[in-house]
Backbone atoms as SQL, in Angstrom:
CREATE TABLE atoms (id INTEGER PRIMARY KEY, chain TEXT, resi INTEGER, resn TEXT, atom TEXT, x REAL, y REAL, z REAL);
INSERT INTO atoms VALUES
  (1, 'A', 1, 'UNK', 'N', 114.373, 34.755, 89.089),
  (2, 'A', 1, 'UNK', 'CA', 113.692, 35.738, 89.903),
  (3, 'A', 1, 'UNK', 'C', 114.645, 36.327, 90.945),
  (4, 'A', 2, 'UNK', 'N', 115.567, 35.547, 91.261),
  (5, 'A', 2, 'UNK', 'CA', 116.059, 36.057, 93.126),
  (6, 'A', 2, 'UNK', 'C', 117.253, 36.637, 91.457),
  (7, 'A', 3, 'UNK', 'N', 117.522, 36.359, 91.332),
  (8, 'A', 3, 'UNK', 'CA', 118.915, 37.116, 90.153),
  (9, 'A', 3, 'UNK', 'C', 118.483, 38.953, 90.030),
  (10, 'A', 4, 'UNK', 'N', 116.926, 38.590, 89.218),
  (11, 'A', 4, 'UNK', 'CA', 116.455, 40.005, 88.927),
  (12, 'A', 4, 'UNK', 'C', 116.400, 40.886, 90.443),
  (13, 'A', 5, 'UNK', 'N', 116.123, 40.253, 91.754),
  (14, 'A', 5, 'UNK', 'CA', 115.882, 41.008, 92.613),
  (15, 'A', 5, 'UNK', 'C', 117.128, 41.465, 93.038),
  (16, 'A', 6, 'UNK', 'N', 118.585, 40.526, 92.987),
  (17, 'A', 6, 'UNK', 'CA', 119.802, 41.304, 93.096),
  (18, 'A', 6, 'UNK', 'C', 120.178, 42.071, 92.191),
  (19, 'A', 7, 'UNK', 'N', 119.845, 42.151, 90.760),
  (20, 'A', 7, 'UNK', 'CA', 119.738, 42.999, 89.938),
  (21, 'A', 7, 'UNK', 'C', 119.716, 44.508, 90.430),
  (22, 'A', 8, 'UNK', 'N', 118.061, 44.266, 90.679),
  (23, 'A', 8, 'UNK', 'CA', 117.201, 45.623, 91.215),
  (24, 'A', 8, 'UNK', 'C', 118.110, 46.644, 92.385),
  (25, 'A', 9, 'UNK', 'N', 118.476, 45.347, 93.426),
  (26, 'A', 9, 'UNK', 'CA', 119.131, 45.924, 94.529),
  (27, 'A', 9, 'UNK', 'C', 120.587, 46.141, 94.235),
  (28, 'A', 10, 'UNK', 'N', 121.078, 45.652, 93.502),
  (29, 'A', 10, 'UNK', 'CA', 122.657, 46.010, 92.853),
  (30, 'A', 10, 'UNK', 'C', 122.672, 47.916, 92.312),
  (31, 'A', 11, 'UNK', 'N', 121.599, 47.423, 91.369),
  (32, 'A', 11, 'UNK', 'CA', 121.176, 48.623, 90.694),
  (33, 'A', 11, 'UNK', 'C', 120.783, 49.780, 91.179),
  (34, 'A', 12, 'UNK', 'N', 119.876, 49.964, 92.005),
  (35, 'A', 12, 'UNK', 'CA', 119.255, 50.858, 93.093),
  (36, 'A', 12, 'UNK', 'C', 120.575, 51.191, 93.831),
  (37, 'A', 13, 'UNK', 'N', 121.136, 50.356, 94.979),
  (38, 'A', 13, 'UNK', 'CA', 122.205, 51.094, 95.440),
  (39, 'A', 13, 'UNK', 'C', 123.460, 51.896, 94.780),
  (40, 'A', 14, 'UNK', 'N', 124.220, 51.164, 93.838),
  (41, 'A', 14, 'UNK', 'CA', 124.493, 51.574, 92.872),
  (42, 'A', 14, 'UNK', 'C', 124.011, 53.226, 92.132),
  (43, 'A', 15, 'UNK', 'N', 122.869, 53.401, 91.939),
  (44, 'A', 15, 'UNK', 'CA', 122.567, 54.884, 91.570),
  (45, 'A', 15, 'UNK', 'C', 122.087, 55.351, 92.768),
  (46, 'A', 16, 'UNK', 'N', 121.874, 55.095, 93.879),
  (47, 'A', 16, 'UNK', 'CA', 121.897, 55.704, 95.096),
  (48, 'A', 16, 'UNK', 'C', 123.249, 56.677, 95.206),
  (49, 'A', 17, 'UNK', 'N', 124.418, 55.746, 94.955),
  (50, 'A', 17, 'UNK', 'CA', 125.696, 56.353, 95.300),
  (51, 'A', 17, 'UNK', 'C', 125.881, 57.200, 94.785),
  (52, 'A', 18, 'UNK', 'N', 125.762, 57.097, 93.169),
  (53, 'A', 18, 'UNK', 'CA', 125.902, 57.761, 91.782),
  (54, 'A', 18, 'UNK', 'C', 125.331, 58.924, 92.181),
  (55, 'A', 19, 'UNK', 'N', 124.031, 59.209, 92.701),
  (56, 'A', 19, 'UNK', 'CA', 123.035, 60.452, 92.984),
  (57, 'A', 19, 'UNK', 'C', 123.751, 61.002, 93.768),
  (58, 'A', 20, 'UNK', 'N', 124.475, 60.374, 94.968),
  (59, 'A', 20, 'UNK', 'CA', 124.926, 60.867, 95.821),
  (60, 'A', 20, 'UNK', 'C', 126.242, 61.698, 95.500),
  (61, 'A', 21, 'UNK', 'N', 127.075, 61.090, 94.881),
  (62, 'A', 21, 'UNK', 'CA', 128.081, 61.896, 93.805),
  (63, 'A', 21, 'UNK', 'C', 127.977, 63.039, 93.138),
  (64, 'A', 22, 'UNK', 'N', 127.085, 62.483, 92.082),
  (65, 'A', 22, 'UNK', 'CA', 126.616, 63.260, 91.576),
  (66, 'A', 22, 'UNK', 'C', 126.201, 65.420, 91.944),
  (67, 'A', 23, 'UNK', 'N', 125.494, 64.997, 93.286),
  (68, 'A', 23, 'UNK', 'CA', 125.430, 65.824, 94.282),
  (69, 'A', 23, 'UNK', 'C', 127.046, 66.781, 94.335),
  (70, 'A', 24, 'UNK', 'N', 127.621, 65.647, 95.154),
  (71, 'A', 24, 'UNK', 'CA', 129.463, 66.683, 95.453),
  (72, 'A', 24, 'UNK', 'C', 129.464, 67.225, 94.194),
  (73, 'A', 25, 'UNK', 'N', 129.298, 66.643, 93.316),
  (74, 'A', 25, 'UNK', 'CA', 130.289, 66.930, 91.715),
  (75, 'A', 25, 'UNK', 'C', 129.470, 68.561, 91.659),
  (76, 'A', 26, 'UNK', 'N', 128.158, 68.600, 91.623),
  (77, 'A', 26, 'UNK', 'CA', 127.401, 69.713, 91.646),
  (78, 'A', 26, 'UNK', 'C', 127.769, 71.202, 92.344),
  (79, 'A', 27, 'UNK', 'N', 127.901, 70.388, 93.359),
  (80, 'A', 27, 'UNK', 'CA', 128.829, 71.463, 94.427),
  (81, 'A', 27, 'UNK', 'C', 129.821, 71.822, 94.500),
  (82, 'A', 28, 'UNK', 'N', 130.676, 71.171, 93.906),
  (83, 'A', 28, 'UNK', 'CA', 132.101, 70.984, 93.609),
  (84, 'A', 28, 'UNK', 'C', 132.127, 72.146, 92.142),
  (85, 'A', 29, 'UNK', 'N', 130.947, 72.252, 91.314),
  (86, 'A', 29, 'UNK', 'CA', 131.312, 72.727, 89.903),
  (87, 'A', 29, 'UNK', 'C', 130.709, 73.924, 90.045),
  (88, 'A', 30, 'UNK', 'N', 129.618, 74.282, 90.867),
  (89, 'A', 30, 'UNK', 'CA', 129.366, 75.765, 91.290),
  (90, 'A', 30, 'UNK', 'C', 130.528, 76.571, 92.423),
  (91, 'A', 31, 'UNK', 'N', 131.176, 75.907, 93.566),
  (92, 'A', 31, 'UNK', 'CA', 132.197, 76.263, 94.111),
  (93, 'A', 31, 'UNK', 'C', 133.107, 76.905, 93.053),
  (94, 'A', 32, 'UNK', 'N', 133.714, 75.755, 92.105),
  (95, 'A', 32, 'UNK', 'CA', 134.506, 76.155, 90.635),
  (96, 'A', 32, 'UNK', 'C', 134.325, 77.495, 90.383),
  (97, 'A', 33, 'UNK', 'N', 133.532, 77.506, 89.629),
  (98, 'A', 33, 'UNK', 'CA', 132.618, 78.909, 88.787),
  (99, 'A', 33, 'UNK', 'C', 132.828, 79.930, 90.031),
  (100, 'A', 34, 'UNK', 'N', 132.481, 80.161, 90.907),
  (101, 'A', 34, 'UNK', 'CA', 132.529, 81.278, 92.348),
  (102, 'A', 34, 'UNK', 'C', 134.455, 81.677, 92.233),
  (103, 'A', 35, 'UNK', 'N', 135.065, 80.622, 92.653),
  (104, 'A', 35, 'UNK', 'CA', 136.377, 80.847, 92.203),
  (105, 'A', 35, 'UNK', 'C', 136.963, 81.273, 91.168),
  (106, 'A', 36, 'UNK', 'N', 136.274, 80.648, 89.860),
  (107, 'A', 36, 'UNK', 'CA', 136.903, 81.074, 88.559),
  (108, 'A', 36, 'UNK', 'C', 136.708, 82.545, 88.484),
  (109, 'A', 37, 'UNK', 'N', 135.392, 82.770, 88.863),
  (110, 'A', 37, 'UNK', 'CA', 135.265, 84.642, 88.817),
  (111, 'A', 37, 'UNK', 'C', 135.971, 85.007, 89.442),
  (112, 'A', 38, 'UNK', 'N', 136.297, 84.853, 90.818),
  (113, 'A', 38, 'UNK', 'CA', 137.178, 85.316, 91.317),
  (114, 'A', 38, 'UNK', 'C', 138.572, 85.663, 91.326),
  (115, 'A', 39, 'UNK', 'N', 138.885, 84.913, 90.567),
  (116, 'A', 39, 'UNK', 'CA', 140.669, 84.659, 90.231),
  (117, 'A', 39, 'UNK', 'C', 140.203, 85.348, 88.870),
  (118, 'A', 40, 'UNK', 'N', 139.332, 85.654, 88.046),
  (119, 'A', 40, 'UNK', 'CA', 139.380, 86.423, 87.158),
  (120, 'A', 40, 'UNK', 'C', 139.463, 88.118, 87.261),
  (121, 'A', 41, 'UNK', 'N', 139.082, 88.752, 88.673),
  (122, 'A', 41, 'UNK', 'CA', 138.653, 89.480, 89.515),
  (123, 'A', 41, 'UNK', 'C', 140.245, 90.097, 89.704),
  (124, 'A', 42, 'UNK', 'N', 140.887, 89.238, 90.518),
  (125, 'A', 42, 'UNK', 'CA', 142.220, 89.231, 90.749),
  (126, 'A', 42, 'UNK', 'C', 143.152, 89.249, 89.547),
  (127, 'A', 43, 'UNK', 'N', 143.490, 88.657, 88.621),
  (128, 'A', 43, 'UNK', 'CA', 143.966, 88.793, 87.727),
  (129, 'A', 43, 'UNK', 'C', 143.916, 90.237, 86.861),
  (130, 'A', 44, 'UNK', 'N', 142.794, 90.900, 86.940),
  (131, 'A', 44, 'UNK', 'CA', 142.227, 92.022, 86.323),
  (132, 'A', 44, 'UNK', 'C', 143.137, 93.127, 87.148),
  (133, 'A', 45, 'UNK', 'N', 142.674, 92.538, 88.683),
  (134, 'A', 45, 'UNK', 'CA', 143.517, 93.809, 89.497),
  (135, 'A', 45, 'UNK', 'C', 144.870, 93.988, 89.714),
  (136, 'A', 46, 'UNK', 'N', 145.864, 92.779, 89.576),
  (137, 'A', 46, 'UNK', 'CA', 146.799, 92.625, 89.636),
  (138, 'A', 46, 'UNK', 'C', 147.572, 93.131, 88.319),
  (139, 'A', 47, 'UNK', 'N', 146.910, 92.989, 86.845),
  (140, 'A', 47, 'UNK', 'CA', 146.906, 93.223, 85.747),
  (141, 'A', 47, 'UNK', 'C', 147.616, 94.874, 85.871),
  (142, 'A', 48, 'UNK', 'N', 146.288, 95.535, 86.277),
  (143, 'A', 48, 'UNK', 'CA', 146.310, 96.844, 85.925),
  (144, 'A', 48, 'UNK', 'C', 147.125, 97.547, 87.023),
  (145, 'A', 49, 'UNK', 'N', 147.598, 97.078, 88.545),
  (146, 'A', 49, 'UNK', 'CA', 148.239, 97.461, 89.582),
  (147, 'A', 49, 'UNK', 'C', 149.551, 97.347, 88.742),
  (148, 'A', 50, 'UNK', 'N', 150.108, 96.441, 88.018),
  (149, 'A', 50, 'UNK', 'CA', 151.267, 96.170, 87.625),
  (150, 'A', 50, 'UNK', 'C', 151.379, 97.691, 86.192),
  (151, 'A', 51, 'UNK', 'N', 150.622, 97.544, 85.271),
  (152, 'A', 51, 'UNK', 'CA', 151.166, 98.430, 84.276),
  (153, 'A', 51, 'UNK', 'C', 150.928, 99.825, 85.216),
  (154, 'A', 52, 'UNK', 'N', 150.536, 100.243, 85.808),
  (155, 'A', 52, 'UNK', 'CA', 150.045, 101.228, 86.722),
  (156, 'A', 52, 'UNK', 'C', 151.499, 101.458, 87.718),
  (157, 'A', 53, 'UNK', 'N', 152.149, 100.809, 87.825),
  (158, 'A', 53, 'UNK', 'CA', 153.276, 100.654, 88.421),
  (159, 'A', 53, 'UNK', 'C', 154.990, 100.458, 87.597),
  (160, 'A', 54, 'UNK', 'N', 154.770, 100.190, 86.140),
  (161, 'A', 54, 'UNK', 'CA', 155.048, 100.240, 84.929),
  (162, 'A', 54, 'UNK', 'C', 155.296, 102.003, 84.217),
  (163, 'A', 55, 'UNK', 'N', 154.136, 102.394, 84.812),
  (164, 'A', 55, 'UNK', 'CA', 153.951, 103.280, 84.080),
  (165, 'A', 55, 'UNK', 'C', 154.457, 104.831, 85.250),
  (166, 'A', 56, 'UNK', 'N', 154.480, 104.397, 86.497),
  (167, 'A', 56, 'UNK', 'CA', 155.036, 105.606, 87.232),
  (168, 'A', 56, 'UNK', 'C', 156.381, 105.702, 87.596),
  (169, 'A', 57, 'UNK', 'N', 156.847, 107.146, 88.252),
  (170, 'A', 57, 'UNK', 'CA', 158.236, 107.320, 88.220),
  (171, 'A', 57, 'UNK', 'C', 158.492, 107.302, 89.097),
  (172, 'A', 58, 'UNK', 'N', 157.604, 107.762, 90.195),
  (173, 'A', 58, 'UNK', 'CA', 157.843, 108.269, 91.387),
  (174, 'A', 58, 'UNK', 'C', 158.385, 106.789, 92.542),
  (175, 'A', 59, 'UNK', 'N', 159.408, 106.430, 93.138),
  (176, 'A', 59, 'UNK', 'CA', 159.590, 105.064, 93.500),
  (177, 'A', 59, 'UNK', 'C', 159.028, 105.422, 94.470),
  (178, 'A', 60, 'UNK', 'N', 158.245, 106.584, 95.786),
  (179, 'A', 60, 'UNK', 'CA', 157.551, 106.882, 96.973),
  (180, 'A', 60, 'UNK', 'C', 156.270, 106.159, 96.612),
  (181, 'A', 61, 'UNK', 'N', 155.552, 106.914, 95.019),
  (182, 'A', 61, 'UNK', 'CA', 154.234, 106.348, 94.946),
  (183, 'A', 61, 'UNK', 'C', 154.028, 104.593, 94.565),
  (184, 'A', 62, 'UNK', 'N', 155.529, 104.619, 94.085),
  (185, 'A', 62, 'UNK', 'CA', 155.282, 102.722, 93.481),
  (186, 'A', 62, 'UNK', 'C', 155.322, 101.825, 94.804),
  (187, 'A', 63, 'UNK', 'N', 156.097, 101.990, 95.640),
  (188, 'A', 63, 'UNK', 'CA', 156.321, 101.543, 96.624),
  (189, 'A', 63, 'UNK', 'C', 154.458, 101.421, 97.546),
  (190, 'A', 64, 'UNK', 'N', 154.437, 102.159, 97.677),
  (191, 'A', 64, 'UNK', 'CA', 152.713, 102.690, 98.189),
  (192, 'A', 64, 'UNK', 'C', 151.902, 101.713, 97.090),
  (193, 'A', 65, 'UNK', 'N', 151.790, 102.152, 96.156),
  (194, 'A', 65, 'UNK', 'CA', 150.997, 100.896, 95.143),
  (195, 'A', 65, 'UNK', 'C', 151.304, 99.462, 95.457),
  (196, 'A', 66, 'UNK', 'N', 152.641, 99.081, 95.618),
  (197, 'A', 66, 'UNK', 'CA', 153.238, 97.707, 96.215),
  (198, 'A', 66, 'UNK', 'C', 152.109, 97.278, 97.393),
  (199, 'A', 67, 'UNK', 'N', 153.018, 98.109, 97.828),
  (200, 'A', 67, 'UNK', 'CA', 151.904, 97.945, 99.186),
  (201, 'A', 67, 'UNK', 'C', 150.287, 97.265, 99.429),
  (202, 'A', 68, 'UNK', 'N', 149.947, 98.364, 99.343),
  (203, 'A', 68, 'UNK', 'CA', 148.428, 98.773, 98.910),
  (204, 'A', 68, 'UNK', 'C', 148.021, 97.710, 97.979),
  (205, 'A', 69, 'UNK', 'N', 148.220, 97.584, 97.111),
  (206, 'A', 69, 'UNK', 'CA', 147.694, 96.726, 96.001),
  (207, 'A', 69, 'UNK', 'C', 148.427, 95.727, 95.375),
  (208, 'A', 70, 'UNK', 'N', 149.349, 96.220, 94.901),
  (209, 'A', 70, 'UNK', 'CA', 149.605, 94.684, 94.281),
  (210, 'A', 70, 'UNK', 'C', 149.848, 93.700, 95.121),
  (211, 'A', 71, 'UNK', 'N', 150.440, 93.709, 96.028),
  (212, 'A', 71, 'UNK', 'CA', 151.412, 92.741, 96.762),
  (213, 'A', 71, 'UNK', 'C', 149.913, 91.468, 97.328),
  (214, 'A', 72, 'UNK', 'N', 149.146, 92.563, 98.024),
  (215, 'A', 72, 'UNK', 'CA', 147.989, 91.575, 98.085),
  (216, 'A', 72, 'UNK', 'C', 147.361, 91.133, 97.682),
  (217, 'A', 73, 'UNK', 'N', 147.048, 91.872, 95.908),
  (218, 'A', 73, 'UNK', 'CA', 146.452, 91.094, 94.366),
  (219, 'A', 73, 'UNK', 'C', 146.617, 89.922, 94.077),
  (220, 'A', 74, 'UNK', 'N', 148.436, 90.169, 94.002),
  (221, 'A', 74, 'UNK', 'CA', 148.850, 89.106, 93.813),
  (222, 'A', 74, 'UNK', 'C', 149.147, 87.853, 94.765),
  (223, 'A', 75, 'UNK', 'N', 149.119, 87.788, 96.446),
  (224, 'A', 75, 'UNK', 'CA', 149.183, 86.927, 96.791),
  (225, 'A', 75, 'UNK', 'C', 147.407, 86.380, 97.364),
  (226, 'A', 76, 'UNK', 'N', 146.550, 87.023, 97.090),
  (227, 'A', 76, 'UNK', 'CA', 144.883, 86.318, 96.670),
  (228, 'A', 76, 'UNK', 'C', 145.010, 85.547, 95.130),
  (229, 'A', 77, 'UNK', 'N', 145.560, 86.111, 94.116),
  (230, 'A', 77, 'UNK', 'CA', 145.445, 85.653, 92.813),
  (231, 'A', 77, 'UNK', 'C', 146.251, 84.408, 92.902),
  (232, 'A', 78, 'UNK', 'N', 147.284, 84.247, 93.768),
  (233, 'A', 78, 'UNK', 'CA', 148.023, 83.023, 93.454),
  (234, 'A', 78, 'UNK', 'C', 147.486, 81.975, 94.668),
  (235, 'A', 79, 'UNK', 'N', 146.402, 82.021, 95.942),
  (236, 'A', 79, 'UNK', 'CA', 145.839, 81.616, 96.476),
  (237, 'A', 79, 'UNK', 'C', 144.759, 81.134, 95.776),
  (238, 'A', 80, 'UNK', 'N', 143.951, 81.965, 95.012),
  (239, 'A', 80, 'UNK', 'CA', 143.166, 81.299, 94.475),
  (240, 'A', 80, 'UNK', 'C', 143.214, 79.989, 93.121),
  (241, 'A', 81, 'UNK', 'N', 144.414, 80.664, 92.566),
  (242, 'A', 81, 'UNK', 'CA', 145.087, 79.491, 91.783),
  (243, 'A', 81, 'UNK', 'C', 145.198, 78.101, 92.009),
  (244, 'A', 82, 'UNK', 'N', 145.786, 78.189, 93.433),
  (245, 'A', 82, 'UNK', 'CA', 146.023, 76.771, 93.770),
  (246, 'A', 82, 'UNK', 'C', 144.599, 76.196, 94.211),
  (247, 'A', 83, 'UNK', 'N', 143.566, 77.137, 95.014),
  (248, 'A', 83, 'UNK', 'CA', 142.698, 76.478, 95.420),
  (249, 'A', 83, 'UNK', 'C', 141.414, 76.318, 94.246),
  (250, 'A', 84, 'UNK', 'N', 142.073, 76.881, 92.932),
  (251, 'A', 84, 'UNK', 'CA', 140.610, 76.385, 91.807),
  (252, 'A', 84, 'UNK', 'C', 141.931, 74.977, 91.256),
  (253, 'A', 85, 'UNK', 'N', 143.557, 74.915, 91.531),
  (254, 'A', 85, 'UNK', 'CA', 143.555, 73.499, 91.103),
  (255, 'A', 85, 'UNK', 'C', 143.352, 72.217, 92.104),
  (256, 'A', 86, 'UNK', 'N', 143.376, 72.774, 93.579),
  (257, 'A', 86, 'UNK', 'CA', 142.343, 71.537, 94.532),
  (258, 'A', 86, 'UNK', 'C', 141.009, 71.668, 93.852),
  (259, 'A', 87, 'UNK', 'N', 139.932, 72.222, 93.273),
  (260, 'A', 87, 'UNK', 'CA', 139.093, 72.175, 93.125),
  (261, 'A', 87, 'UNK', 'C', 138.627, 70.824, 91.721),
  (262, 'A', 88, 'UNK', 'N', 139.599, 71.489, 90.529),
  (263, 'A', 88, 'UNK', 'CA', 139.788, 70.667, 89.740),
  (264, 'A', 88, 'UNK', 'C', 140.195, 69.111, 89.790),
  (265, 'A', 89, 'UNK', 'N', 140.950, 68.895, 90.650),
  (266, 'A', 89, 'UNK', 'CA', 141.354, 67.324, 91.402),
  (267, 'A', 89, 'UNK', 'C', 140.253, 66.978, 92.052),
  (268, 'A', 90, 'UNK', 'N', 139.624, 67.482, 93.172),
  (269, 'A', 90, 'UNK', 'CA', 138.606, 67.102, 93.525),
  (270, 'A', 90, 'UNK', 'C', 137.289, 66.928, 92.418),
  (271, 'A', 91, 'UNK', 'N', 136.892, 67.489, 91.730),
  (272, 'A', 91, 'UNK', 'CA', 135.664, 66.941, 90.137),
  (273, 'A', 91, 'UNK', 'C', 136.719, 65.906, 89.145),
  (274, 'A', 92, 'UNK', 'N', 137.986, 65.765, 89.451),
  (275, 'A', 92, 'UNK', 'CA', 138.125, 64.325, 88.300),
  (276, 'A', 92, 'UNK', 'C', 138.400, 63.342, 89.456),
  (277, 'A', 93, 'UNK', 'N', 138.042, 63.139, 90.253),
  (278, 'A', 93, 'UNK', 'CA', 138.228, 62.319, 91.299),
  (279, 'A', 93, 'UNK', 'C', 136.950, 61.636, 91.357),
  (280, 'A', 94, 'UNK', 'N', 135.979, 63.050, 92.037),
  (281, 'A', 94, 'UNK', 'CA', 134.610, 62.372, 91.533),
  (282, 'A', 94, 'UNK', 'C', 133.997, 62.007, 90.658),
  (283, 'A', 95, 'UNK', 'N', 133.957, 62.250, 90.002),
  (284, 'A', 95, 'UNK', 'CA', 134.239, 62.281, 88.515),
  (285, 'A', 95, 'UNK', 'C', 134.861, 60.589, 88.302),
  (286, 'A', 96, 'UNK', 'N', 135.628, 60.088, 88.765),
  (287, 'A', 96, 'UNK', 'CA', 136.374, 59.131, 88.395),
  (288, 'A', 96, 'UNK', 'C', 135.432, 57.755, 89.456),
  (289, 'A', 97, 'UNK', 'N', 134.459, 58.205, 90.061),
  (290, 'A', 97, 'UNK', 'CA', 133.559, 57.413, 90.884),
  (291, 'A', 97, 'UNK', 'C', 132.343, 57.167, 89.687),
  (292, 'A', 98, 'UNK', 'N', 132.078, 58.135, 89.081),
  (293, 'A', 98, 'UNK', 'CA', 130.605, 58.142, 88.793),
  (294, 'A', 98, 'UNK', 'C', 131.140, 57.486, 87.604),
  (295, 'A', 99, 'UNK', 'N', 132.425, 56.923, 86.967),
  (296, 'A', 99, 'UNK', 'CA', 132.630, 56.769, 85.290),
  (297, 'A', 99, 'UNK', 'C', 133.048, 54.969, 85.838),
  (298, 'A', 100, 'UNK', 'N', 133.254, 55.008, 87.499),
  (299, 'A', 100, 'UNK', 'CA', 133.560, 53.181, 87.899),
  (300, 'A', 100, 'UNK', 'C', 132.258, 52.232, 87.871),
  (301, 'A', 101, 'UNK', 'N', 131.512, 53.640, 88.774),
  (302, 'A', 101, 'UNK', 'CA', 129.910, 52.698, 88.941),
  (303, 'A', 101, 'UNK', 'C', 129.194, 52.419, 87.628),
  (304, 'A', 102, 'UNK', 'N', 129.618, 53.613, 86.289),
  (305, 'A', 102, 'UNK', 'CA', 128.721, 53.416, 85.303),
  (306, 'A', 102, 'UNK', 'C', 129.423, 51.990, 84.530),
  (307, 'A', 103, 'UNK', 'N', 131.025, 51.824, 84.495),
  (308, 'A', 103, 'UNK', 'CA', 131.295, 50.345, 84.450),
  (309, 'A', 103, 'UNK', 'C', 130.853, 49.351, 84.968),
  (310, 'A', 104, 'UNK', 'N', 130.721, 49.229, 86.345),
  (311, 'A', 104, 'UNK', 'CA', 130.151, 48.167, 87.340),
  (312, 'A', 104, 'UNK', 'C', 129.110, 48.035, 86.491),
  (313, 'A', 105, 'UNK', 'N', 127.933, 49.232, 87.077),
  (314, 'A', 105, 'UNK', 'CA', 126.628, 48.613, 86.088),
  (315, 'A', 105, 'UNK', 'C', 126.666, 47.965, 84.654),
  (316, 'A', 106, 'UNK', 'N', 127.322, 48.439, 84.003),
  (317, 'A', 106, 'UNK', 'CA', 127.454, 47.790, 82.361),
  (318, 'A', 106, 'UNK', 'C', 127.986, 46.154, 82.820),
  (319, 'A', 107, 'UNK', 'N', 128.729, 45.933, 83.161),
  (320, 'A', 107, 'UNK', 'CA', 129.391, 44.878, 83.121),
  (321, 'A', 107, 'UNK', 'C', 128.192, 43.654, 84.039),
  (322, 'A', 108, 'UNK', 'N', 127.901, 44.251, 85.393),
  (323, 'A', 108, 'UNK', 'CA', 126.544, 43.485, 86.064),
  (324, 'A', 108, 'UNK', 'C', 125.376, 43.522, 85.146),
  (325, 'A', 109, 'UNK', 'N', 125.152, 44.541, 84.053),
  (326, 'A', 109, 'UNK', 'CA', 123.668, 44.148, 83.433),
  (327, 'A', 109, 'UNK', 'C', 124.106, 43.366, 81.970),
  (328, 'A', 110, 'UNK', 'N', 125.111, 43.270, 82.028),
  (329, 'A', 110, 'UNK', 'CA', 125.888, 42.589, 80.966),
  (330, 'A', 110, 'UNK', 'C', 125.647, 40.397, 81.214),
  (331, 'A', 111, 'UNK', 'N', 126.603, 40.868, 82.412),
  (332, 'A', 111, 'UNK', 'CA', 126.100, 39.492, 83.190),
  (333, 'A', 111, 'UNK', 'C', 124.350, 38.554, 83.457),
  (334, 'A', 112, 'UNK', 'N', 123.836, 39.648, 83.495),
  (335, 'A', 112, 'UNK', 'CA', 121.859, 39.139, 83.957),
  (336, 'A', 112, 'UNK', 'C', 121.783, 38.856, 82.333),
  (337, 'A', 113, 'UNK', 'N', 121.862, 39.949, 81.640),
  (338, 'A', 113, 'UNK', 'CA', 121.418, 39.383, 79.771),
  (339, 'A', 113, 'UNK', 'C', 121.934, 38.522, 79.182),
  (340, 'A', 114, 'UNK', 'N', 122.978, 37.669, 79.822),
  (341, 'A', 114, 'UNK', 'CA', 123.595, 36.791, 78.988),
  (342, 'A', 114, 'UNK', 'C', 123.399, 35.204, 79.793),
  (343, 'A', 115, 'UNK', 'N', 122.420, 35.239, 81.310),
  (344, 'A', 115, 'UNK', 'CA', 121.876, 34.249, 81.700),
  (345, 'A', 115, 'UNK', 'C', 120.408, 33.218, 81.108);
């Protein structure tokens, strides 16, 4: 009896945490997605600032395009880069919580079934 009740309470806290994880990971994977559009956004603009700049003669107007556009395309596009790969470290991290506790539990309900 007192086994099953540390069971219960092993268990319960245990997916307390998990829920609680669970949660960041959530937030963590819609943050993702907001970024991923975004750096897709950037990429598009930086894309077309570049052949657009490719494609003129004038070095007054390329220079002005520099300016104006690419230069800041590209240093948002490579900002956002790094901050969708903090993003990615942060979900296998958590990620790497919710795959310990689901061991713990296996191995503790492993232990009660074999008493």
């Amino acid at each position: 009896m007192e086994e099953t009740m540390m069971k219960s309470y092993l268990q319960k806290s245990l997916d307390e945490w998990k829920d609680d994880i669970s949660i960041v990971l959530t937030e963590i994977a819609k943050e993702y997605d907001e970024v991923a559009q975004e750096l897709k956004v950037y990429s598009y603009k930086y894309g077309i600032t570049k052949q657009v700049i490719q494609s003129t003669v004038n070095e007054e107007i390329i220079e002005k395009i520099r300016e104006m556009y690419h230069k800041p395309f590209e240093e948002n596009y490579n900002q956002l880069k790094e901050y969708i790969k903090d993003l990615e470290e942060k979900r296998r991290v958590f990620q790497m919580f919710i795959q310990k506790i689901d061991e713990v539990t296996k191995k503790e309900s492993a232990k009660i079934t074999t008493y």
